[in-house]
Amino acid sequence: MGSTGVAEAMEIMLIAVVGPVIRCEWQLGNWQVALVTTMVFFGYMISSVIFGVLADRYGRWKILFISFIWGAYFSLLTSFSPSYIWFVFLRTMVGCGVSGHAQGLIIKTEFLPTKYRGYMLPLSQVFWLAGSLLIIGLASVVNPTIGWRWLIRIASLPGIVLLLAFKFIPESARYNVSCGNDKAALATLQWIAKMNRSVMPEGKLVEPTDERRGRLKDLMDPKYLRTTLQIWIIWLGISFAYYGIILASAELLEKNLVCSTGGGGTSKGDELGDYSEETHSPCLCHHFAPSDYQIMIISTIGEIALNPLNILGINFLGRRLSLTITMGCTAVFFLLLNICTSTSGLIGFLFMLRALVSANFNTIYIYTAEVYPTIMRAVGLGTSGSVCRIGAMVAPFIAQVLMNASFLGALCLFASVCIVCAVSAFTLPIETKGRALQQRK
């Protein structure tokens, strides 16, 4: 199930490395490049809720399988896009499919014992990192040689290959118990016991069946209302910061934005005195150089740099306090980007930001999967993922449009949102550290 992160990361990160190429090929303006990312997340936002409701009602496995087929199919079609409009539409459909990959996290969560969740779930970040590094590495070779269309075709392969692994993936035993299918749940547990050369405990499964599964109104139940609203705020802010820094990294590299010794956030073009008509053009065309890909790889590796500390924080400080600290640090590092520094300094700041926003995502994913009971876990994570994409939809216009008009203004906006999220995380009403997964409300 961790491998679902590889396919999802490749599809999401694809826009960052394809954006500069299609900008040149179709003579696109900043807002048109930003719109591609926004529409991908619009598709994600709509489908995430639908897949969440369906997964609680009909099973995690079925929805995950459907989402993989959907995502791989439309990703492959994107490579044949005859125009910008078709490209946007097909990437939107890819976003719809990728939204169902979150069911992989739920299956993992529902199989892991309480004492291991805080250690094993953050390690899943390795798979997302692998997908991100793979697409950047492929882009550095494929884009300059056989073109972006072949890059998309190659990027769709992991999703197709992983379909073959689905026969080895069981449906969640917790889900089967919650819907009264004790026979299937027992069969899964017996299979696990046999694989581990262990024996089943004596007795029988006893759990009342609850037909009220996957209802959106349960999220507004007085017991979970405050938690739900604060979780949504945090998801929106984390996504806004995460995709903001990914797209800002690409933007800073594409526009060669490096502060001069005199300060003021000037570009390399200003320093050389050639800030010409081309630079002011709304259709600025600049392909990534090999060094740009190297910087993207270095900053992406940052996503796992704080993983050991994140795991320690989650397990010893708790989910809430750990998230509060990393969100606060994210705000600080966004503001530090405005300091005039060398390329090495810029890489260092981007590295730390990627590490922090990745830690934020790790923690909120775990918290959301743990705080809701089985009968509403998928819809809880699905709606959170949907709200999250609102932040991702807005991020391109801040990182790719506002940043060009007011660099400091964009950074202050990102930092302010992170501070709001830190306060929201600190005041969450439920701490899930050491708490057993709930089956029913």
GROMACS .gro file of C-alpha atoms in nm:
model
  441
    1MET     CA    1   0.000   0.000   0.000
    2GLY     CA    2   0.296   0.230   0.043
    3SER     CA    3   0.354   0.189  -0.329
    4THR     CA    4   0.035   0.384  -0.397
    5GLY     CA    5   0.241   0.686  -0.287
    6VAL     CA    6   0.489   0.628  -0.571
    7ALA     CA    7   0.218   0.651  -0.837
    8GLU     CA    8   0.046   0.947  -0.669
    9ALA     CA    9   0.372   1.143  -0.624
   10MET     CA   10   0.469   1.092  -0.988
   11GLU     CA   11   0.133   1.218  -1.114
   12ILE     CA   12   0.122   1.519  -0.881
   13MET     CA   13   0.488   1.620  -0.924
   14LEU     CA   14   0.461   1.580  -1.301
   15ILE     CA   15   0.313   1.928  -1.343
   16ALA     CA   16   0.617   2.094  -1.180
   17VAL     CA   17   0.854   1.945  -1.440
   18VAL     CA   18   0.622   1.959  -1.742
   19GLY     CA   19   0.494   2.314  -1.678
   20PRO     CA   20   0.800   2.499  -1.822
   21VAL     CA   21   0.795   2.276  -2.133
   22ILE     CA   22   0.428   2.321  -2.223
   23ARG     CA   23   0.466   2.694  -2.148
   24CYS     CA   24   0.714   2.710  -2.435
   25GLU     CA   25   0.532   2.473  -2.671
   26TRP     CA   26   0.192   2.638  -2.641
   27GLN     CA   27   0.311   2.992  -2.553
   28LEU     CA   28   0.127   3.001  -2.221
   29GLY     CA   29   0.106   3.282  -1.969
   30ASN     CA   30   0.166   3.242  -1.594
   31TRP     CA   31  -0.204   3.205  -1.516
   32GLN     CA   32  -0.247   2.931  -1.778
   33VAL     CA   33   0.037   2.725  -1.631
   34ALA     CA   34  -0.111   2.778  -1.283
   35LEU     CA   35  -0.455   2.672  -1.409
   36VAL     CA   36  -0.325   2.325  -1.501
   37THR     CA   37  -0.231   2.253  -1.139
   38THR     CA   38  -0.552   2.410  -1.010
   39MET     CA   39  -0.770   2.191  -1.231
   40VAL     CA   40  -0.582   1.875  -1.129
   41PHE     CA   41  -0.669   1.953  -0.769
   42PHE     CA   42  -1.023   2.053  -0.861
   43GLY     CA   43  -1.073   1.700  -0.993
   44TYR     CA   44  -0.912   1.564  -0.678
   45MET     CA   45  -1.139   1.778  -0.458
   46ILE     CA   46  -1.462   1.660  -0.621
   47SER     CA   47  -1.373   1.291  -0.633
   48SER     CA   48  -1.212   1.267  -0.289
   49VAL     CA   49  -1.544   1.307  -0.109
   50ILE     CA   50  -1.722   1.066  -0.345
   51PHE     CA   51  -1.453   0.799  -0.312
   52GLY     CA   52  -1.452   0.844   0.068
   53VAL     CA   53  -1.828   0.787   0.095
   54LEU     CA   54  -1.812   0.486  -0.140
   55ALA     CA   55  -1.515   0.334   0.044
   56ASP     CA   56  -1.701   0.339   0.377
   57ARG     CA   57  -2.005   0.180   0.214
   58TYR     CA   58  -1.858  -0.069  -0.034
   59GLY     CA   59  -1.502  -0.129   0.082
   60ARG     CA   60  -1.155   0.027   0.063
   61TRP     CA   61  -1.011  -0.233  -0.179
   62LYS     CA   62  -1.270  -0.183  -0.455
   63ILE     CA   63  -1.236   0.196  -0.454
   64LEU     CA   64  -0.856   0.183  -0.451
   65PHE     CA   65  -0.856  -0.057  -0.746
   66ILE     CA   66  -1.098   0.162  -0.946
   67SER     CA   67  -0.894   0.476  -0.873
   68PHE     CA   68  -0.574   0.310  -0.998
   69ILE     CA   69  -0.735   0.209  -1.328
   70TRP     CA   70  -0.890   0.555  -1.370
   71GLY     CA   71  -0.568   0.743  -1.293
   72ALA     CA   72  -0.346   0.530  -1.517
   73TYR     CA   73  -0.592   0.544  -1.809
   74PHE     CA   74  -0.634   0.921  -1.817
   75SER     CA   75  -0.265   0.981  -1.746
   76LEU     CA   76  -0.180   0.780  -2.057
   77LEU     CA   77  -0.438   0.975  -2.260
   78THR     CA   78  -0.280   1.305  -2.148
   79SER     CA   79   0.033   1.225  -2.347
   80PHE     CA   80  -0.174   1.247  -2.667
   81SER     CA   81  -0.323   1.591  -2.587
   82PRO     CA   82  -0.352   1.788  -2.913
   83SER     CA   83  -0.398   2.123  -2.737
   84TYR     CA   84  -0.376   2.307  -2.406
   85ILE     CA   85  -0.752   2.269  -2.341
   86TRP     CA   86  -0.734   1.892  -2.383
   87PHE     CA   87  -0.427   1.879  -2.158
   88VAL     CA   88  -0.611   2.063  -1.879
   89PHE     CA   89  -0.922   1.843  -1.911
   90LEU     CA   90  -0.730   1.514  -1.907
   91ARG     CA   91  -0.509   1.617  -1.614
   92THR     CA   92  -0.830   1.707  -1.426
   93MET     CA   93  -0.951   1.351  -1.484
   94VAL     CA   94  -0.616   1.221  -1.357
   95GLY     CA   95  -0.672   1.426  -1.041
   96CYS     CA   96  -1.010   1.254  -0.999
   97GLY     CA   97  -0.845   0.912  -1.012
   98VAL     CA   98  -0.548   0.992  -0.788
   99SER     CA   99  -0.784   1.107  -0.510
  100GLY     CA  100  -0.880   0.745  -0.443
  101HIS     CA  101  -0.522   0.645  -0.359
  102ALA     CA  102  -0.579   0.766  -0.001
  103GLN     CA  103  -0.762   0.436   0.062
  104GLY     CA  104  -0.419   0.273   0.066
  105LEU     CA  105  -0.334   0.470   0.382
  106ILE     CA  106  -0.663   0.364   0.542
  107ILE     CA  107  -0.598  -0.005   0.470
  108LYS     CA  108  -0.253   0.029   0.628
  109THR     CA  109  -0.392   0.214   0.930
  110GLU     CA  110  -0.663  -0.044   0.991
  111PHE     CA  111  -0.417  -0.334   0.990
  112LEU     CA  112  -0.144  -0.176   1.206
  113PRO     CA  113  -0.148  -0.224   1.587
  114THR     CA  114  -0.174   0.095   1.794
  115LYS     CA  115   0.187   0.089   1.919
  116TYR     CA  116   0.330   0.068   1.566
  117ARG     CA  117   0.114   0.325   1.382
  118GLY     CA  118   0.323   0.623   1.493
  119TYR     CA  119   0.638   0.457   1.357
  120MET     CA  120   0.521   0.278   1.044
  121LEU     CA  121   0.289   0.537   0.887
  122PRO     CA  122   0.552   0.816   0.872
  123LEU     CA  123   0.791   0.572   0.701
  124SER     CA  124   0.543   0.558   0.413
  125GLN     CA  125   0.689   0.897   0.319
  126VAL     CA  126   0.977   0.701   0.165
  127PHE     CA  127   0.742   0.588  -0.113
  128TRP     CA  128   0.625   0.944  -0.188
  129LEU     CA  129   0.990   1.053  -0.192
  130ALA     CA  130   1.077   0.770  -0.433
  131GLY     CA  131   0.800   0.877  -0.671
  132SER     CA  132   0.904   1.242  -0.657
  133LEU     CA  133   1.271   1.166  -0.719
  134LEU     CA  134   1.183   0.925  -0.998
  135ILE     CA  135   0.975   1.179  -1.193
  136ILE     CA  136   1.237   1.454  -1.154
  137GLY     CA  137   1.517   1.217  -1.259
  138LEU     CA  138   1.315   1.095  -1.559
  139ALA     CA  139   1.229   1.454  -1.656
  140SER     CA  140   1.596   1.553  -1.660
  141VAL     CA  141   1.663   1.279  -1.918
  142VAL     CA  142   1.336   1.248  -2.111
  143ASN     CA  143   1.227   1.614  -2.148
  144PRO     CA  144   1.539   1.730  -2.339
  145THR     CA  145   1.555   1.417  -2.558
  146ILE     CA  146   1.223   1.254  -2.653
  147GLY     CA  147   0.990   1.514  -2.501
  148TRP     CA  148   0.727   1.563  -2.233
  149ARG     CA  149   0.471   1.332  -2.397
  150TRP     CA  150   0.697   1.032  -2.345
  151LEU     CA  151   0.764   1.148  -1.990
  152ILE     CA  152   0.390   1.125  -1.913
  153ARG     CA  153   0.368   0.780  -2.075
  154ILE     CA  154   0.657   0.652  -1.867
  155ALA     CA  155   0.512   0.814  -1.552
  156SER     CA  156   0.185   0.622  -1.597
  157LEU     CA  157   0.363   0.283  -1.593
  158PRO     CA  158   0.394   0.240  -1.211
  159GLY     CA  159   0.017   0.276  -1.174
  160ILE     CA  160  -0.040   0.012  -1.442
  161VAL     CA  161   0.219  -0.229  -1.297
  162LEU     CA  162   0.080  -0.195  -0.944
  163LEU     CA  163  -0.259  -0.317  -1.066
  164LEU     CA  164  -0.100  -0.663  -1.084
  165ALA     CA  165  -0.026  -0.652  -0.710
  166PHE     CA  166  -0.388  -0.607  -0.605
  167LYS     CA  167  -0.455  -0.980  -0.578
  168PHE     CA  168  -0.210  -0.986  -0.285
  169ILE     CA  169  -0.392  -0.704  -0.101
  170PRO     CA  170  -0.679  -0.807   0.130
  171GLU     CA  171  -0.981  -0.595   0.217
  172SER     CA  172  -0.955  -0.432   0.558
  173ALA     CA  173  -1.064  -0.679   0.827
  174ARG     CA  174  -1.194  -0.388   1.035
  175TYR     CA  175  -1.414  -0.277   0.746
  176ASN     CA  176  -1.550  -0.630   0.696
  177VAL     CA  177  -1.636  -0.656   1.067
  178SER     CA  178  -1.807  -0.314   1.064
  179CYS     CA  179  -2.041  -0.423   0.782
  180GLY     CA  180  -2.117  -0.766   0.931
  181ASN     CA  181  -1.896  -0.972   0.701
  182ASP     CA  182  -1.728  -1.163   0.985
  183LYS     CA  183  -1.652  -1.461   0.762
  184ALA     CA  184  -1.432  -1.252   0.527
  185ALA     CA  185  -1.264  -1.079   0.823
  186LEU     CA  186  -1.180  -1.418   0.981
  187ALA     CA  187  -1.045  -1.549   0.651
  188THR     CA  188  -0.813  -1.246   0.627
  189LEU     CA  189  -0.693  -1.285   0.987
  190GLN     CA  190  -0.632  -1.659   0.937
  191TRP     CA  191  -0.430  -1.581   0.622
  192ILE     CA  192  -0.222  -1.332   0.820
  193ALA     CA  193  -0.172  -1.583   1.104
  194LYS     CA  194  -0.056  -1.848   0.857
  195MET     CA  195   0.183  -1.604   0.687
  196ASN     CA  196   0.331  -1.507   1.025
  197ARG     CA  197   0.345  -1.874   1.141
  198SER     CA  198   0.122  -1.779   1.429
  199VAL     CA  199  -0.215  -1.902   1.559
  200MET     CA  200  -0.549  -1.725   1.587
  201PRO     CA  201  -0.663  -1.628   1.939
  202GLU     CA  202  -0.946  -1.840   2.076
  203GLY     CA  203  -1.304  -1.715   2.066
  204LYS     CA  204  -1.503  -1.541   1.796
  205LEU     CA  205  -1.539  -1.192   1.655
  206VAL     CA  206  -1.812  -0.997   1.830
  207GLU     CA  207  -1.900  -0.659   1.686
  208PRO     CA  208  -2.248  -0.517   1.622
  209THR     CA  209  -2.313  -0.437   1.256
  210ASP     CA  210  -2.366  -0.070   1.180
  211GLU     CA  211  -2.550   0.006   0.856
  212ARG     CA  212  -2.495   0.382   0.896
  213ARG     CA  213  -2.158   0.392   0.725
  214GLY     CA  214  -2.003   0.664   0.513
  215ARG     CA  215  -2.248   0.941   0.605
  216LEU     CA  216  -2.124   1.298   0.561
  217LYS     CA  217  -2.351   1.424   0.838
  218ASP     CA  218  -2.165   1.207   1.092
  219LEU     CA  219  -1.868   1.444   1.056
  220MET     CA  220  -2.093   1.718   1.196
  221ASP     CA  221  -2.192   1.509   1.498
  222PRO     CA  222  -2.137   1.715   1.818
  223LYS     CA  223  -1.868   1.467   1.926
  224TYR     CA  224  -1.661   1.534   1.613
  225LEU     CA  225  -1.778   1.876   1.488
  226ARG     CA  226  -1.498   2.087   1.637
  227THR     CA  227  -1.236   1.826   1.546
  228THR     CA  228  -1.363   1.810   1.188
  229LEU     CA  229  -1.362   2.189   1.137
  230GLN     CA  230  -1.013   2.231   1.281
  231ILE     CA  231  -0.881   1.936   1.082
  232TRP     CA  232  -1.017   2.095   0.764
  233ILE     CA  233  -0.839   2.423   0.841
  234ILE     CA  234  -0.512   2.237   0.899
  235TRP     CA  235  -0.544   2.024   0.584
  236LEU     CA  236  -0.618   2.332   0.372
  237GLY     CA  237  -0.320   2.522   0.514
  238ILE     CA  238  -0.074   2.233   0.491
  239SER     CA  239  -0.168   2.167   0.128
  240PHE     CA  240  -0.142   2.539   0.048
  241ALA     CA  241   0.210   2.549   0.196
  242TYR     CA  242   0.322   2.214   0.051
  243TYR     CA  243   0.226   2.274  -0.311
  244GLY     CA  244   0.318   2.638  -0.274
  245ILE     CA  245   0.679   2.552  -0.196
  246ILE     CA  246   0.695   2.286  -0.469
  247LEU     CA  247   0.570   2.529  -0.734
  248ALA     CA  248   0.767   2.820  -0.589
  249SER     CA  249   1.084   2.610  -0.611
  250ALA     CA  250   1.021   2.550  -0.980
  251GLU     CA  251   0.935   2.919  -1.028
  252LEU     CA  252   1.248   3.043  -0.848
  253LEU     CA  253   1.463   2.815  -1.063
  254GLU     CA  254   1.284   2.893  -1.389
  255LYS     CA  255   1.309   3.270  -1.336
  256ASN     CA  256   1.665   3.248  -1.195
  257LEU     CA  257   1.560   3.451  -0.891
  258VAL     CA  258   1.878   3.496  -0.687
  259CYS     CA  259   1.935   3.799  -0.465
  260SER     CA  260   2.222   4.024  -0.556
  261THR     CA  261   2.463   4.150  -0.291
  262GLY     CA  262   2.274   4.477  -0.290
  263GLY     CA  263   1.950   4.303  -0.182
  264GLY     CA  264   1.600   4.361  -0.302
  265GLY     CA  265   1.524   4.022  -0.456
  266THR     CA  266   1.658   4.092  -0.805
  267SER     CA  267   1.690   3.826  -1.066
  268LYS     CA  268   2.003   3.709  -1.238
  269GLY     CA  269   1.882   3.892  -1.545
  270ASP     CA  270   1.885   4.223  -1.354
  271GLU     CA  271   2.239   4.162  -1.232
  272LEU     CA  272   2.358   4.109  -1.588
  273GLY     CA  273   2.165   4.408  -1.717
  274ASP     CA  274   1.965   4.201  -1.963
  275TYR     CA  275   1.621   4.215  -1.809
  276SER     CA  276   1.480   4.246  -2.155
  277GLU     CA  277   1.144   4.233  -2.323
  278GLU     CA  278   1.158   3.852  -2.314
  279THR     CA  279   1.175   3.852  -1.933
  280HIS     CA  280   0.874   4.084  -1.910
  281SER     CA  281   0.679   3.870  -2.155
  282PRO     CA  282   0.375   3.693  -2.009
  283CYS     CA  283   0.492   3.387  -2.205
  284LEU     CA  284   0.847   3.372  -2.066
  285CYS     CA  285   1.008   3.059  -2.210
  286HIS     CA  286   1.289   2.904  -2.009
  287HIS     CA  287   1.368   2.532  -2.007
  288PHE     CA  288   1.519   2.374  -1.697
  289ALA     CA  289   1.896   2.330  -1.708
  290PRO     CA  290   2.059   2.015  -1.562
  291SER     CA  291   2.156   2.216  -1.254
  292ASP     CA  292   1.789   2.309  -1.199
  293TYR     CA  293   1.691   1.943  -1.187
  294GLN     CA  294   1.975   1.878  -0.943
  295ILE     CA  295   1.847   2.151  -0.712
  296MET     CA  296   1.494   2.008  -0.732
  297ILE     CA  297   1.629   1.664  -0.639
  298ILE     CA  298   1.821   1.805  -0.342
  299SER     CA  299   1.519   1.998  -0.211
  300THR     CA  300   1.295   1.693  -0.266
  301ILE     CA  301   1.528   1.472  -0.061
  302GLY     CA  302   1.455   1.721   0.215
  303GLU     CA  303   1.111   1.563   0.244
  304ILE     CA  304   1.258   1.276   0.442
  305ALA     CA  305   1.531   1.471   0.624
  306LEU     CA  306   1.316   1.534   0.932
  307ASN     CA  307   1.143   1.195   0.926
  308PRO     CA  308   1.336   1.054   1.226
  309LEU     CA  309   1.261   1.367   1.431
  310ASN     CA  310   0.902   1.364   1.308
  311ILE     CA  311   0.859   1.002   1.422
  312LEU     CA  312   1.006   1.086   1.764
  313GLY     CA  313   0.783   1.392   1.797
  314ILE     CA  314   0.468   1.203   1.698
  315ASN     CA  315   0.535   0.922   1.945
  316PHE     CA  316   0.672   1.117   2.242
  317LEU     CA  317   0.519   1.467   2.215
  318GLY     CA  318   0.194   1.351   2.061
  319ARG     CA  319   0.030   1.433   1.730
  320ARG     CA  320  -0.101   1.777   1.827
  321LEU     CA  321   0.214   1.929   1.978
  322SER     CA  322   0.438   1.781   1.708
  323LEU     CA  323   0.220   1.935   1.435
  324THR     CA  324   0.211   2.272   1.617
  325ILE     CA  325   0.592   2.289   1.628
  326THR     CA  326   0.649   2.191   1.263
  327MET     CA  327   0.379   2.432   1.138
  328GLY     CA  328   0.536   2.718   1.335
  329CYS     CA  329   0.881   2.639   1.193
  330THR     CA  330   0.734   2.627   0.841
  331ALA     CA  331   0.608   2.984   0.882
  332VAL     CA  332   0.954   3.100   0.992
  333PHE     CA  333   1.133   2.940   0.697
  334PHE     CA  334   0.887   3.088   0.446
  335LEU     CA  335   0.985   3.433   0.573
  336LEU     CA  336   1.355   3.342   0.559
  337LEU     CA  337   1.323   3.292   0.183
  338ASN     CA  338   1.315   3.671   0.151
  339ILE     CA  339   1.670   3.700   0.285
  340CYS     CA  340   1.916   3.782   0.008
  341THR     CA  341   2.142   3.482  -0.017
  342SER     CA  342   2.343   3.272  -0.258
  343THR     CA  343   2.210   2.983  -0.460
  344SER     CA  344   2.342   2.748  -0.191
  345GLY     CA  345   2.151   2.942   0.073
  346LEU     CA  346   1.835   2.926  -0.135
  347ILE     CA  347   1.876   2.549  -0.172
  348GLY     CA  348   1.920   2.521   0.206
  349PHE     CA  349   1.597   2.711   0.276
  350LEU     CA  350   1.404   2.510   0.016
  351PHE     CA  351   1.547   2.188   0.164
  352MET     CA  352   1.424   2.275   0.513
  353LEU     CA  353   1.085   2.390   0.389
  354ARG     CA  354   1.030   2.064   0.201
  355ALA     CA  355   1.131   1.873   0.517
  356LEU     CA  356   0.889   2.070   0.735
  357VAL     CA  357   0.586   2.063   0.504
  358SER     CA  358   0.641   1.690   0.455
  359ALA     CA  359   0.644   1.639   0.834
  360ASN     CA  360   0.320   1.839   0.855
  361PHE     CA  361   0.153   1.610   0.600
  362ASN     CA  362   0.282   1.299   0.778
  363THR     CA  363   0.131   1.406   1.109
  364ILE     CA  364  -0.209   1.522   0.983
  365TYR     CA  365  -0.255   1.207   0.771
  366ILE     CA  366  -0.192   0.991   1.079
  367TYR     CA  367  -0.411   1.203   1.305
  368THR     CA  368  -0.707   1.206   1.065
  369ALA     CA  369  -0.692   0.831   1.006
  370GLU     CA  370  -0.679   0.770   1.383
  371VAL     CA  371  -0.935   1.017   1.514
  372TYR     CA  372  -1.239   0.889   1.324
  373PRO     CA  373  -1.406   0.548   1.381
  374THR     CA  374  -1.407   0.277   1.112
  375ILE     CA  375  -1.763   0.351   0.995
  376MET     CA  376  -1.661   0.706   0.894
  377ARG     CA  377  -1.281   0.688   0.858
  378ALA     CA  378  -1.278   0.691   0.477
  379VAL     CA  379  -1.532   0.973   0.449
  380GLY     CA  380  -1.339   1.167   0.715
  381LEU     CA  381  -1.012   1.133   0.525
  382GLY     CA  382  -1.191   1.186   0.192
  383THR     CA  383  -1.352   1.516   0.292
  384SER     CA  384  -1.025   1.632   0.449
  385GLY     CA  385  -0.845   1.549   0.124
  386SER     CA  386  -1.112   1.742  -0.064
  387VAL     CA  387  -1.075   2.055   0.152
  388CYS     CA  388  -0.700   2.011   0.128
  389ARG     CA  389  -0.718   2.053  -0.250
  390ILE     CA  390  -0.873   2.397  -0.211
  391GLY     CA  391  -0.539   2.505  -0.069
  392ALA     CA  392  -0.361   2.324  -0.351
  393MET     CA  393  -0.583   2.499  -0.610
  394VAL     CA  394  -0.504   2.843  -0.470
  395ALA     CA  395  -0.130   2.775  -0.426
  396PRO     CA  396  -0.036   2.800  -0.799
  397PHE     CA  397  -0.177   3.152  -0.827
  398ILE     CA  398   0.024   3.262  -0.525
  399ALA     CA  399   0.346   3.077  -0.613
  400GLN     CA  400   0.334   3.137  -0.990
  401VAL     CA  401   0.142   3.464  -1.026
  402LEU     CA  402   0.148   3.673  -0.705
  403MET     CA  403   0.512   3.580  -0.637
  404ASN     CA  404   0.610   3.747  -0.965
  405ALA     CA  405   0.428   4.065  -0.863
  406SER     CA  406   0.514   4.076  -0.492
  407PHE     CA  407   0.767   3.823  -0.366
  408LEU     CA  408   0.744   3.933   0.000
  409GLY     CA  409   0.364   3.953  -0.015
  410ALA     CA  410   0.342   3.590  -0.130
  411LEU     CA  411   0.582   3.474   0.144
  412CYS     CA  412   0.388   3.660   0.415
  413LEU     CA  413   0.065   3.498   0.297
  414PHE     CA  414   0.217   3.150   0.314
  415ALA     CA  415   0.361   3.221   0.662
  416SER     CA  416   0.032   3.361   0.794
  417VAL     CA  417  -0.161   3.052   0.687
  418CYS     CA  418   0.097   2.829   0.859
  419ILE     CA  419   0.057   3.024   1.185
  420VAL     CA  420  -0.322   2.979   1.173
  421CYS     CA  421  -0.269   2.605   1.125
  422ALA     CA  422  -0.027   2.589   1.419
  423VAL     CA  423  -0.287   2.748   1.649
  424SER     CA  424  -0.556   2.513   1.518
  425ALA     CA  425  -0.333   2.207   1.574
  426PHE     CA  426  -0.249   2.315   1.931
  427THR     CA  427  -0.619   2.346   2.022
  428LEU     CA  428  -0.742   2.017   1.870
  429PRO     CA  429  -0.976   1.856   2.126
  430ILE     CA  430  -0.860   1.492   2.084
  431GLU     CA  431  -0.508   1.349   2.113
  432THR     CA  432  -0.475   1.015   1.932
  433LYS     CA  433  -0.132   0.912   2.065
  434GLY     CA  434  -0.170   0.563   2.218
  435ARG     CA  435  -0.544   0.561   2.144
  436ALA     CA  436  -0.694   0.243   1.995
  437LEU     CA  437  -0.880   0.281   1.665
  438GLN     CA  438  -1.252   0.329   1.725
  439GLN     CA  439  -1.496   0.103   1.540
  440ARG     CA  440  -1.816   0.302   1.597
  441LYS     CA  441  -1.911   0.652   1.708
   0.00000   0.00000   0.00000
